[in-house]
Coordinates of C-alpha atoms in Angstrom, one line a residue:
Chain A
X1 CA 32.1 91.7 -46.6
X2 CA 29.1 90.9 -48.8
X3 CA 28.8 87.1 -48.3
X4 CA 29.1 87.7 -44.6
X5 CA 26.2 90.1 -44.7
X6 CA 24.2 87.6 -46.5
X7 CA 24.8 84.8 -44.1
X8 CA 24.2 87.2 -41.3
X9 CA 20.8 88.0 -42.8
X10 CA 20.1 84.3 -43.2
X11 CA 21.0 83.7 -39.6
X12 CA 18.7 86.5 -38.6
X13 CA 15.9 85.0 -40.7
X14 CA 16.4 81.6 -39.3
X15 CA 16.3 82.9 -35.7
X16 CA 13.3 84.9 -36.6
X17 CA 11.5 81.9 -37.9
X18 CA 12.2 79.9 -34.9
X19 CA 11.2 82.6 -32.5
X20 CA 8.1 83.2 -34.4
X21 CA 7.3 79.7 -33.7
X22 CA 6.5 80.1 -30.1
X23 CA 3.5 81.9 -31.2
X24 CA 2.9 80.1 -34.4
X25 CA 4.5 76.7 -34.2
X26 CA 3.6 75.2 -37.5
X27 CA 7.0 75.7 -39.1
X28 CA 9.0 74.3 -36.2
X29 CA 6.7 71.4 -35.8
X30 CA 7.0 70.7 -39.5
X31 CA 10.7 71.1 -39.4
X32 CA 11.0 68.6 -36.6
X33 CA 8.7 66.1 -38.1
X34 CA 10.3 66.3 -41.4
X35 CA 13.5 64.9 -39.9
X36 CA 11.4 62.0 -38.6
X37 CA 12.5 60.7 -35.3
X38 CA 15.5 62.5 -33.9
X39 CA 18.2 60.3 -32.6
X40 CA 20.5 62.0 -30.1
X41 CA 24.2 61.5 -31.0
X42 CA 24.8 59.6 -27.8
X43 CA 23.2 56.5 -29.2
X44 CA 19.9 54.8 -29.6
X45 CA 20.1 51.8 -27.4
X46 CA 20.1 51.7 -23.7
X47 CA 23.4 50.3 -22.6
X48 CA 24.0 48.8 -19.2
X49 CA 27.1 50.3 -17.9
X50 CA 27.7 48.0 -15.0
X51 CA 31.3 46.6 -15.2
X52 CA 31.9 43.1 -16.4
X53 CA 32.9 41.7 -13.1
X54 CA 29.9 43.0 -11.2
X55 CA 27.4 41.9 -13.8
X56 CA 28.9 38.4 -14.0
X57 CA 29.0 38.2 -10.2
X58 CA 25.3 39.0 -10.2
X59 CA 24.5 36.1 -12.5
X60 CA 27.0 33.8 -10.8
X61 CA 25.7 30.5 -9.8
X62 CA 27.5 27.2 -9.7
X63 CA 27.1 26.8 -13.5
X64 CA 29.0 30.0 -14.3
X65 CA 29.9 29.6 -17.9
X66 CA 26.3 29.7 -18.9
X67 CA 25.9 33.0 -17.4
X68 CA 29.1 34.3 -18.9
X69 CA 28.1 33.3 -22.4
X70 CA 24.9 35.1 -21.9
X71 CA 26.6 38.3 -20.8
X72 CA 28.9 38.2 -23.9
X73 CA 26.0 37.4 -26.1
X74 CA 24.2 40.5 -25.1
X75 CA 27.3 42.7 -25.5
X76 CA 27.8 41.2 -28.9
X77 CA 24.3 42.0 -30.0
X78 CA 24.6 45.5 -28.7
X79 CA 27.7 46.0 -30.7
X80 CA 26.1 44.7 -33.8
X81 CA 23.1 47.0 -33.5
X82 CA 25.2 50.0 -32.8
X83 CA 28.8 50.5 -32.2
X84 CA 30.3 53.5 -30.6
X85 CA 33.2 53.9 -33.0
X86 CA 31.6 53.7 -36.5
X87 CA 29.0 56.3 -35.7
X88 CA 31.7 58.9 -35.0
X89 CA 32.8 58.7 -38.6
X90 CA 29.5 59.9 -40.0
X91 CA 27.9 63.2 -39.7
X92 CA 26.1 64.1 -36.6
X93 CA 22.3 64.0 -36.9
X94 CA 20.4 67.1 -36.0
X95 CA 17.5 67.5 -33.8
X96 CA 15.7 69.9 -36.0
X97 CA 16.2 70.4 -39.7
X98 CA 18.2 73.4 -40.9
X99 CA 16.8 73.4 -44.4
X100 CA 19.7 71.7 -46.0
X101 CA 18.7 68.5 -47.8
X102 CA 21.9 66.8 -46.8
X103 CA 20.9 66.8 -43.1
X104 CA 17.5 65.5 -43.9
X105 CA 18.0 61.8 -43.5
X106 CA 14.4 60.7 -43.2
X107 CA 12.7 62.7 -45.8
X108 CA 8.9 63.1 -45.5
X109 CA 7.0 65.6 -47.6
X110 CA 5.3 67.8 -45.1
X111 CA 3.7 70.8 -46.6
X112 CA 3.9 73.2 -49.6
X113 CA 5.0 76.1 -47.4
X114 CA 8.0 74.2 -46.2
X115 CA 9.0 73.1 -49.6
X116 CA 8.8 76.7 -50.9
X117 CA 11.0 77.9 -48.1
X118 CA 13.5 75.2 -48.8
X119 CA 13.6 76.1 -52.5
X120 CA 14.2 79.7 -51.7
X121 CA 17.0 78.5 -49.5
X122 CA 18.5 76.5 -52.2
X123 CA 18.4 79.4 -54.7
X124 CA 20.0 81.7 -52.2
X125 CA 22.7 79.3 -51.3
X126 CA 23.7 78.1 -54.7
X127 CA 23.2 81.2 -56.8
X128 CA 24.1 84.0 -54.5
X129 CA 26.3 82.8 -51.7
X130 CA 28.3 80.2 -53.7
X131 CA 29.7 82.5 -56.4
X132 CA 30.6 85.2 -53.9
X133 CA 32.3 82.7 -51.7
X134 CA 34.2 81.0 -54.5
X135 CA 35.5 84.3 -55.8
X136 CA 36.6 85.4 -52.3
X137 CA 38.4 82.1 -51.8
X138 CA 40.2 82.5 -55.1
X139 CA 41.3 86.0 -54.0
X140 CA 42.4 84.7 -50.7
X141 CA 44.5 81.9 -52.1
X142 CA 46.1 84.0 -54.8
X143 CA 47.0 86.8 -52.4
X144 CA 48.5 84.2 -50.0
X145 CA 50.7 82.7 -52.7
X146 CA 51.8 86.1 -54.1
X147 CA 52.2 87.7 -50.7
X148 CA 54.3 85.0 -49.2
X149 CA 56.5 84.7 -52.2
X150 CA 57.1 88.4 -52.1
X151 CA 57.9 88.4 -48.4
X152 CA 60.1 85.4 -49.0
X153 CA 62.4 87.4 -51.1
X154 CA 63.3 89.6 -48.2
X155 CA 66.4 88.9 -46.0
X156 CA 65.7 87.2 -42.7
X157 CA 65.0 89.6 -39.9
X158 CA 62.4 91.3 -37.9
X159 CA 60.8 93.1 -40.8
X160 CA 60.4 89.8 -42.7
X161 CA 58.7 88.1 -39.7
X162 CA 56.4 91.1 -39.2
X163 CA 55.4 91.2 -42.8
X164 CA 54.9 87.5 -43.0
X165 CA 52.6 87.6 -40.0
X166 CA 50.6 90.4 -41.7
X167 CA 50.3 88.5 -44.9
X168 CA 49.3 85.2 -43.2
X169 CA 46.7 86.9 -41.0
X170 CA 45.1 88.9 -43.8
X171 CA 44.9 85.9 -46.2
X172 CA 43.5 83.7 -43.4
X173 CA 40.8 86.3 -42.7
X174 CA 39.8 86.5 -46.3
X175 CA 39.5 82.7 -46.5
X176 CA 37.4 82.6 -43.3
X177 CA 35.1 85.2 -44.8
X178 CA 35.0 83.1 -47.9
X179 CA 33.5 80.3 -45.9
X180 CA 31.2 82.7 -44.0
X181 CA 32.8 81.7 -40.8
X182 CA 31.7 83.2 -37.5
X183 CA 34.2 82.3 -34.9
X184 CA 34.1 83.0 -31.2
X185 CA 37.4 82.9 -29.4
X186 CA 37.4 82.3 -25.7
X187 CA 40.2 82.9 -23.2
X188 CA 42.5 84.7 -25.5
X189 CA 45.0 85.2 -22.7
X190 CA 45.9 81.5 -23.1
X191 CA 46.8 81.9 -26.7
X192 CA 49.8 79.8 -27.7
X193 CA 53.2 81.4 -27.3
X194 CA 56.3 81.1 -29.4
X195 CA 58.3 77.9 -28.8
X196 CA 55.2 76.0 -27.8
X197 CA 53.1 73.3 -29.3
X198 CA 49.4 73.8 -30.0
X199 CA 47.2 70.7 -30.1
X200 CA 43.5 70.7 -31.1
X201 CA 40.8 68.2 -31.9
X202 CA 40.4 67.6 -35.6
X203 CA 37.2 67.8 -37.6
X204 CA 38.1 69.1 -41.0
X205 CA 40.9 70.7 -43.0
X206 CA 39.3 74.1 -42.2
X207 CA 40.5 73.8 -38.6
X208 CA 43.9 75.1 -39.5
X209 CA 42.4 78.2 -41.2
X210 CA 40.1 78.8 -38.2
X211 CA 43.1 78.8 -35.8
X212 CA 45.4 80.9 -38.0
X213 CA 42.7 83.5 -38.2
X214 CA 43.6 84.6 -34.7
X215 CA 47.4 84.0 -34.6
X216 CA 50.3 82.8 -36.5
X217 CA 51.4 79.2 -36.3
X218 CA 54.0 77.0 -37.9
X219 CA 52.1 74.3 -39.7
X220 CA 53.2 70.7 -39.7
X221 CA 52.2 68.3 -42.4
X222 CA 53.0 66.2 -45.5
X223 CA 54.1 67.7 -48.7
X224 CA 51.2 67.5 -51.3
X225 CA 51.1 68.0 -55.0
X226 CA 48.9 70.4 -57.0
X227 CA 47.5 73.6 -55.6
X228 CA 48.2 72.6 -52.0
X229 CA 51.8 72.0 -52.9
X230 CA 52.2 75.4 -54.4
X231 CA 50.7 77.0 -51.3
X232 CA 53.1 75.0 -49.1
X233 CA 56.1 75.9 -51.1
X234 CA 55.2 79.6 -51.2
X235 CA 54.4 79.9 -47.5
X236 CA 57.5 78.1 -46.3
X237 CA 59.6 80.8 -47.9
X238 CA 58.1 83.5 -45.7
X239 CA 57.7 81.6 -42.4
X240 CA 59.3 78.4 -41.1
X241 CA 56.5 75.9 -41.6
X242 CA 57.5 72.2 -41.2
X243 CA 56.6 70.2 -44.3
X244 CA 57.7 66.6 -44.5
X245 CA 58.2 64.5 -47.5
X246 CA 56.1 61.4 -47.6
X247 CA 59.2 59.2 -47.0
X248 CA 60.3 61.2 -44.0
X249 CA 56.9 60.8 -42.4
X250 CA 57.5 57.0 -42.0
X251 CA 60.6 57.7 -39.9
X252 CA 59.2 58.7 -36.5
X253 CA 62.6 59.6 -35.0
X254 CA 63.3 62.0 -37.9
X255 CA 60.0 63.7 -37.4
X256 CA 60.4 64.0 -33.7
X257 CA 64.0 65.4 -34.1
X258 CA 62.9 68.1 -36.5
X259 CA 60.0 69.1 -34.4
X260 CA 62.2 69.2 -31.3
X261 CA 64.7 71.5 -33.1
X262 CA 61.9 73.8 -34.0
X263 CA 60.4 73.9 -30.5
X264 CA 63.8 74.5 -28.9
X265 CA 64.2 77.7 -30.9
X266 CA 62.1 80.1 -28.8
X267 CA 61.9 82.7 -31.5
X268 CA 60.0 80.4 -33.8
X269 CA 56.2 80.3 -34.0
X270 CA 54.3 77.7 -32.1
X271 CA 53.6 74.5 -34.0
X272 CA 50.1 73.4 -34.8
X273 CA 49.4 69.6 -34.5
X274 CA 46.2 67.5 -34.6
X275 CA 47.1 64.5 -32.6
X276 CA 44.0 62.4 -33.6
X277 CA 45.5 61.9 -37.0
X278 CA 42.2 61.9 -38.8
X279 CA 38.9 63.8 -39.0
X280 CA 36.3 62.9 -36.4
X281 CA 32.7 64.1 -36.5
X282 CA 33.0 66.7 -33.7
X283 CA 30.9 64.8 -31.2
X284 CA 33.9 63.1 -29.6
X285 CA 37.6 63.2 -29.1
X286 CA 39.4 60.0 -30.0
X287 CA 42.8 58.7 -28.9
X288 CA 45.7 61.2 -29.2
X289 CA 48.8 59.7 -30.8
X290 CA 51.6 60.0 -28.3
X291 CA 54.2 61.2 -30.8
X292 CA 53.3 64.9 -30.4
X293 CA 53.6 64.6 -26.7
X294 CA 57.1 63.1 -26.7
X295 CA 58.7 66.3 -28.2
X296 CA 58.7 68.1 -24.9
X297 CA 58.0 71.8 -24.4
X298 CA 54.8 73.4 -23.4
X299 CA 51.5 72.2 -24.8
X300 CA 48.7 74.7 -25.5
X301 CA 45.5 72.7 -25.9
X302 CA 42.7 74.2 -28.0
X303 CA 39.1 72.9 -28.2
X304 CA 37.2 73.6 -31.4
X305 CA 33.4 73.0 -31.5
X306 CA 31.3 73.6 -34.5
X307 CA 27.7 74.5 -34.4
X308 CA 26.0 72.0 -36.6
X309 CA 22.9 74.0 -37.1
X310 CA 24.4 76.2 -39.8
X311 CA 26.6 73.7 -41.7
X312 CA 28.3 70.5 -41.1
X313 CA 32.0 71.0 -41.1
X314 CA 33.0 67.3 -40.8
X315 CA 34.9 65.8 -43.7
X316 CA 34.0 62.2 -44.3
X317 CA 37.0 61.5 -46.5
X318 CA 35.7 58.0 -47.4
X319 CA 32.5 59.5 -48.8
X320 CA 33.6 62.8 -50.3
X321 CA 36.8 64.0 -51.9
X322 CA 38.2 67.4 -51.0
X323 CA 36.5 69.3 -53.9
X324 CA 33.0 68.1 -53.2
X325 CA 33.7 68.7 -49.5
X326 CA 34.6 72.3 -50.1
X327 CA 31.5 72.7 -52.3
X328 CA 29.3 71.4 -49.5
X329 CA 30.9 73.8 -47.1
X330 CA 30.5 76.7 -49.4
X331 CA 26.8 76.0 -49.9
X332 CA 25.9 75.7 -46.3
X333 CA 24.5 78.6 -44.4
X334 CA 27.6 79.4 -42.5
X335 CA 30.4 77.9 -40.4
X336 CA 29.9 78.9 -36.8
X337 CA 32.3 77.6 -34.2
X338 CA 33.6 78.2 -30.8
X339 CA 37.3 78.1 -30.0
X340 CA 38.5 77.8 -26.5
X341 CA 42.2 78.4 -25.6
X342 CA 43.0 76.2 -22.6
X343 CA 45.8 77.0 -20.1
X344 CA 49.2 75.5 -21.0
X345 CA 50.1 72.1 -19.8
X346 CA 53.5 70.5 -19.2
X347 CA 54.4 66.8 -18.8
X348 CA 54.8 65.9 -15.2
X349 CA 57.8 64.0 -13.8
X350 CA 56.0 60.7 -13.3
X351 CA 53.9 60.8 -16.4
X352 CA 54.7 59.0 -19.6
X353 CA 53.7 60.3 -23.0
X354 CA 50.4 58.3 -23.2
X355 CA 49.2 59.5 -19.8
X356 CA 50.0 63.0 -20.7
X357 CA 48.2 62.7 -24.0
X358 CA 45.1 61.4 -22.2
X359 CA 45.3 64.3 -19.7
X360 CA 45.3 66.9 -22.4
X361 CA 42.6 65.0 -24.3
X362 CA 40.3 65.1 -21.2
X363 CA 40.8 68.8 -20.8
X364 CA 39.9 69.4 -24.4
X365 CA 36.9 67.1 -24.3
X366 CA 35.6 68.7 -21.1
X367 CA 35.9 72.2 -22.4
X368 CA 34.3 71.5 -25.8
X369 CA 31.5 69.4 -24.4
X370 CA 32.7 66.4 -26.4
X371 CA 32.7 62.8 -25.3
X372 CA 36.0 61.0 -24.8
X373 CA 36.6 57.7 -26.6
X374 CA 39.6 55.6 -26.0
X375 CA 39.6 54.4 -29.6
X376 CA 42.1 55.1 -32.2
X377 CA 41.0 57.3 -35.1
X378 CA 42.8 55.0 -37.4
X379 CA 39.9 52.5 -37.0
X380 CA 38.2 54.5 -39.7
X381 CA 40.2 52.5 -42.1
X382 CA 42.0 49.7 -40.2
X383 CA 40.9 47.0 -37.8
X384 CA 41.4 46.8 -34.1
X385 CA 45.0 46.1 -33.2
X386 CA 45.6 42.6 -31.8
X387 CA 47.3 44.0 -28.7
X388 CA 44.1 45.7 -27.6
X389 CA 42.1 42.5 -28.1
X390 CA 44.5 40.5 -26.1
X391 CA 44.4 42.9 -23.2
X392 CA 40.7 42.7 -23.0
X393 CA 40.6 38.9 -23.2
X394 CA 43.3 38.6 -20.6
X395 CA 41.2 40.6 -18.2
X396 CA 38.3 38.3 -18.7
X397 CA 40.2 35.1 -18.4
X398 CA 42.0 36.2 -15.3
X399 CA 38.6 36.8 -13.7
X400 CA 37.2 33.5 -14.9
X401 CA 40.2 31.5 -13.6
X402 CA 39.9 33.1 -10.2
X403 CA 36.3 32.1 -10.0
X404 CA 36.7 28.9 -12.0
X405 CA 39.7 27.4 -10.3
X406 CA 38.1 27.8 -7.0
X407 CA 35.1 25.9 -8.3
X408 CA 37.1 23.1 -9.9
X409 CA 39.4 22.7 -6.9
X410 CA 36.4 22.1 -4.6
X411 CA 35.1 19.6 -7.1
X412 CA 38.4 17.7 -7.2
X413 CA 38.7 17.5 -3.4
X414 CA 35.1 16.2 -3.3
X415 CA 35.8 13.4 -5.7
X416 CA 38.9 12.3 -3.8
Chain B
X1 CA 5.0 49.1 -47.2
X2 CA 7.1 46.0 -46.6
X3 CA 8.6 47.4 -43.4
X4 CA 5.3 47.9 -41.7
X5 CA 4.4 44.3 -42.5
X6 CA 7.6 43.2 -40.9
X7 CA 6.8 45.3 -37.9
X8 CA 3.5 43.5 -37.4
X9 CA 5.2 40.1 -37.6
X10 CA 7.9 40.9 -35.2
X11 CA 5.4 42.1 -32.6
X12 CA 6.6 44.9 -30.5
X13 CA 9.3 46.3 -32.7
X14 CA 8.2 49.8 -33.8
X15 CA 8.6 51.0 -37.4
X16 CA 11.3 53.6 -36.5
X17 CA 13.3 50.9 -34.8
X18 CA 13.1 48.8 -37.9
X19 CA 14.2 51.8 -39.9
X20 CA 17.2 52.2 -37.7
X21 CA 18.0 48.5 -38.0
X22 CA 17.6 48.7 -41.7
X23 CA 20.1 51.6 -41.9
X24 CA 22.5 49.5 -39.8
X25 CA 22.0 46.5 -42.1
X26 CA 22.8 48.6 -45.1
X27 CA 25.9 49.9 -43.3
X28 CA 27.1 46.4 -42.5
X29 CA 26.3 45.0 -45.9
X30 CA 27.8 48.0 -47.7
X31 CA 24.6 48.6 -49.5
X32 CA 24.1 45.0 -50.7
X33 CA 20.9 43.1 -50.2
X34 CA 22.5 40.3 -48.1
X35 CA 25.1 40.0 -45.4
X36 CA 27.8 37.4 -45.2
X37 CA 30.0 36.4 -42.3
X38 CA 32.8 38.7 -43.5
X39 CA 30.6 41.8 -43.1
X40 CA 30.7 41.4 -39.3
X41 CA 34.4 42.0 -39.4
X42 CA 33.9 45.7 -39.7
X43 CA 32.6 46.2 -36.2
X44 CA 35.4 47.2 -33.8
X45 CA 33.4 46.6 -30.6
X46 CA 32.8 43.1 -31.5
X47 CA 36.5 42.2 -31.8
X48 CA 36.8 42.2 -28.1
X49 CA 34.2 39.6 -27.6
X50 CA 35.6 36.1 -26.9
X51 CA 32.6 34.3 -28.3
X52 CA 32.5 36.5 -31.4
X53 CA 32.7 33.5 -33.6
X54 CA 29.6 31.9 -32.0
X55 CA 27.6 35.1 -32.1
X56 CA 28.2 35.6 -35.8
X57 CA 27.6 31.9 -36.4
X58 CA 24.2 32.3 -34.7
X59 CA 23.1 34.7 -37.3
X60 CA 23.6 32.1 -40.0
X61 CA 22.3 29.1 -38.1
X62 CA 19.2 27.9 -39.9
X63 CA 17.6 26.7 -36.7
X64 CA 17.6 30.3 -35.5
X65 CA 16.3 31.5 -38.8
X66 CA 13.3 29.3 -38.3
X67 CA 13.9 27.5 -41.5
X68 CA 12.9 23.8 -42.0
X69 CA 16.3 22.6 -43.1
X70 CA 19.4 22.3 -41.0
X71 CA 22.9 23.6 -41.3
X72 CA 24.3 27.1 -42.1
X73 CA 23.0 29.7 -44.5
X74 CA 25.6 31.4 -46.7
X75 CA 24.1 34.8 -46.5
X76 CA 21.1 36.4 -44.8
X77 CA 18.8 39.2 -46.0
X78 CA 17.2 41.9 -43.9
X79 CA 14.2 39.8 -42.9
X80 CA 16.5 37.1 -41.5
X81 CA 18.5 39.8 -39.7
X82 CA 15.3 41.0 -38.1
X83 CA 14.4 37.5 -37.1
X84 CA 17.6 37.1 -35.2
X85 CA 17.2 40.5 -33.6
X86 CA 13.7 39.5 -32.5
X87 CA 15.3 37.0 -30.1
X88 CA 16.5 40.1 -28.2
X89 CA 13.2 41.9 -27.9
X90 CA 12.6 43.4 -24.5
X91 CA 9.8 42.1 -22.4
X92 CA 6.5 43.9 -22.7
X93 CA 4.2 44.9 -19.9
X94 CA 1.1 43.4 -21.3
X95 CA 2.3 39.8 -21.8
X96 CA 0.4 37.0 -20.2
X97 CA 1.8 33.9 -18.6
X98 CA 1.7 31.8 -21.8
X99 CA 3.4 34.5 -23.9
X100 CA 6.1 35.0 -21.2
X101 CA 6.8 31.4 -21.2
X102 CA 7.1 31.2 -24.9
X103 CA 9.3 34.3 -24.9
X104 CA 11.6 32.8 -22.4
X105 CA 11.8 29.5 -24.2
X106 CA 12.8 31.2 -27.4
X107 CA 15.6 33.1 -25.8
X108 CA 16.9 30.0 -24.1
X109 CA 16.6 28.1 -27.4
X110 CA 18.9 30.7 -29.0
X111 CA 21.5 30.2 -26.3
X112 CA 21.1 26.4 -26.5
X113 CA 21.9 26.5 -30.2
X114 CA 25.0 28.4 -29.5
X115 CA 26.4 25.6 -27.4
X116 CA 25.1 22.7 -29.6
X117 CA 27.3 23.2 -32.6
X118 CA 26.7 19.8 -34.2
X119 CA 22.9 20.3 -34.2
X120 CA 22.1 17.0 -32.6
X121 CA 19.9 18.5 -29.9
X122 CA 22.3 17.7 -27.0
X123 CA 25.2 19.6 -25.5
X124 CA 27.9 17.0 -25.0
X125 CA 30.9 17.4 -22.8
X126 CA 33.1 18.1 -25.9
X127 CA 30.9 20.9 -27.1
X128 CA 30.9 22.4 -23.7
X129 CA 34.6 22.2 -23.5
X130 CA 34.8 24.0 -26.9
X131 CA 32.8 26.9 -25.5
X132 CA 34.9 27.3 -22.4
X133 CA 38.1 27.1 -24.4
X134 CA 36.8 29.8 -26.7
X135 CA 35.8 32.0 -23.8
X136 CA 39.3 31.7 -22.4
X137 CA 41.0 31.8 -25.7
X138 CA 42.6 35.2 -25.1
X139 CA 44.7 34.2 -22.2
X140 CA 47.9 32.5 -23.3
X141 CA 48.9 31.6 -19.8
X142 CA 45.9 29.4 -19.2
X143 CA 46.8 25.8 -20.0
X144 CA 44.4 23.6 -21.7
X145 CA 44.1 21.5 -18.6
X146 CA 42.6 24.2 -16.5
X147 CA 40.1 25.0 -19.2
X148 CA 39.2 21.4 -19.3
X149 CA 38.8 21.0 -15.6
X150 CA 36.6 24.0 -15.5
X151 CA 34.4 22.5 -18.2
X152 CA 34.3 19.1 -16.5
X153 CA 33.4 20.6 -13.2
X154 CA 30.6 22.6 -14.6
X155 CA 29.3 19.6 -16.6
X156 CA 29.1 17.6 -13.4
X157 CA 27.1 20.3 -11.7
X158 CA 24.7 20.3 -14.7
X159 CA 24.4 16.6 -14.5
X160 CA 23.5 16.7 -10.8
X161 CA 20.8 19.2 -11.4
X162 CA 19.3 17.5 -14.4
X163 CA 19.6 13.8 -13.6
X164 CA 20.2 13.7 -9.9
X165 CA 22.6 11.2 -8.5
X166 CA 24.0 9.0 -11.2
X167 CA 25.0 5.4 -10.7
X168 CA 28.6 4.4 -11.3
X169 CA 27.7 2.8 -14.7
X170 CA 25.7 5.7 -16.0
X171 CA 27.2 7.9 -18.6
X172 CA 25.8 11.3 -19.0
X173 CA 25.2 11.8 -22.7
X174 CA 24.6 15.4 -22.8
X175 CA 22.3 18.2 -21.8
X176 CA 19.0 18.2 -23.7
X177 CA 16.9 21.2 -24.2
X178 CA 14.6 20.2 -21.3
X179 CA 17.5 19.9 -19.0
X180 CA 18.8 23.2 -20.2
X181 CA 15.5 24.8 -19.3
X182 CA 15.7 23.2 -15.8
X183 CA 19.1 24.7 -15.2
X184 CA 17.9 28.2 -16.0
X185 CA 14.9 28.0 -13.7
X186 CA 14.9 30.8 -11.3
X187 CA 17.1 33.1 -13.3
X188 CA 14.9 35.6 -15.1
X189 CA 16.9 36.1 -18.3
X190 CA 14.0 37.6 -20.2
X191 CA 14.5 40.8 -18.3
X192 CA 18.2 40.7 -19.0
X193 CA 18.7 39.2 -22.4
X194 CA 17.5 42.1 -24.6
X195 CA 18.6 45.1 -26.4
X196 CA 16.4 48.0 -25.5
X197 CA 15.9 50.9 -27.8
X198 CA 15.9 54.3 -26.1
X199 CA 12.4 55.8 -26.3
X200 CA 12.9 58.9 -28.3
X201 CA 10.0 61.3 -28.2
X202 CA 9.7 64.1 -30.7
X203 CA 10.3 67.4 -28.9
X204 CA 7.1 69.3 -28.5
X205 CA 7.8 73.0 -28.6
X206 CA 4.3 74.3 -28.9
X207 CA 2.4 75.5 -25.9

């Protein structure tokens, strides 16, 4: 397909430039310096990871509260300078510039040559790639709506299922080409089977298209209005996707019941769920909501990792709306990602839903090379739940009382 | 540029660290020029800290901002933010005795101001109790009495270090800054009370 060829050529050129650089390193040097000082996504301050008890014990003298206040003071300052959570809700910073202005946070004018290269890049992306991609996307969406409505007219049966699969796969492939997506699937033998639940980490709305490119899933989600609503109504005729009304989403039991019914029927396609509940910037995996893990059935974890060099797939929904997000995606170089299918997991006898969720999350994080954070993705918009705060504070006071009551007891016996 | 001037004033803070802090300031202030107390509510990591209130308070304390007047500021700008952050500068290799001493005193003064909430230059028993209660505030099972007895016990220790044996009529008024310094003798906080930026070197790919 034409845009794919173009992006392939661009990728070649880019690699060419960077490999040229071993001999003539002016461009790479310039590219790196133009970003300014690269900050790795792990953070920019050195954090002391010794646990609270150990560190306080080290500082422990008779006047213990002074040392405690000092420990908390430092932790507080570290949190103010940089906190682990908020940085996950903004795009990852790149180590070397990929010629997109949007990733150039610290802009310094370096040289005329670089600017010329960048201008050529802009022209190629906006005038050549963008129109091609938009037209492909339009073709893809129209054919999906038309195709699924047509298949939906057929009576239920094997023919219908087969045709619906064909339609879904074809349209998905067209849409992936429209984004110039290059996807590498690993361990295809672990692909989700019928009657199972597929869980994956969530970075953007495109995740769903990336997965459906390689197989058919039953989507789960809220009913939307507009174009999205039309697509949803059309596709549900052909294939049993699970779309919830907004009011139904509030009722967790209803949701779980419907999903359970779907999973129990082994002839139905596997459901696709993103348990984080919100888009994270693809450097970490946040807390999985336990609802998906209470349904039962086999879980097929999938890890998705995007390569940030070619385009940033993360949707920062507080900064960009969906249209400007799609525009950014379609004017990047390409979307390159790796998808790993992990072996299926089942909940063990003695595990509850939360522990099971964490186990699945660790497997996904390990495979994708992402860090695990125990935080809730909902922190993007809401504040920390009081229950978490109390847990932490209880730990601390338990420790204090243990140390403190010993101290005060001895003081009392002395004064007697 | 204004930032480089600030860099010189703050001593060892490099300009890229200042740029990072500036970005963080803008994030906290939501692109305004000043920060108020409410802006600190948006940091999840800080919620767990029992003395969160005191830390945020310290940012607005005029004594820490090196202003002549007393009391609390309503809002702070980036320069004030940097002033507070400079209390947490890491120690440098090339500091001499006098500089080290001044460094240490500054950090201890910051801590002292945290305790001394009525700004009278002394930490009284009541102020000390307040701090301990705040530290233990998360635990509902801990009675007020235990918190009190912990505070009283520690205060007595402090008195014995600072004043020595007290007569039966003597009342210990409070810990002054000099006494506070005495208590911290021997503990090298200047190596621990800092936020150290990772040294990020640009990657050299040329041979």
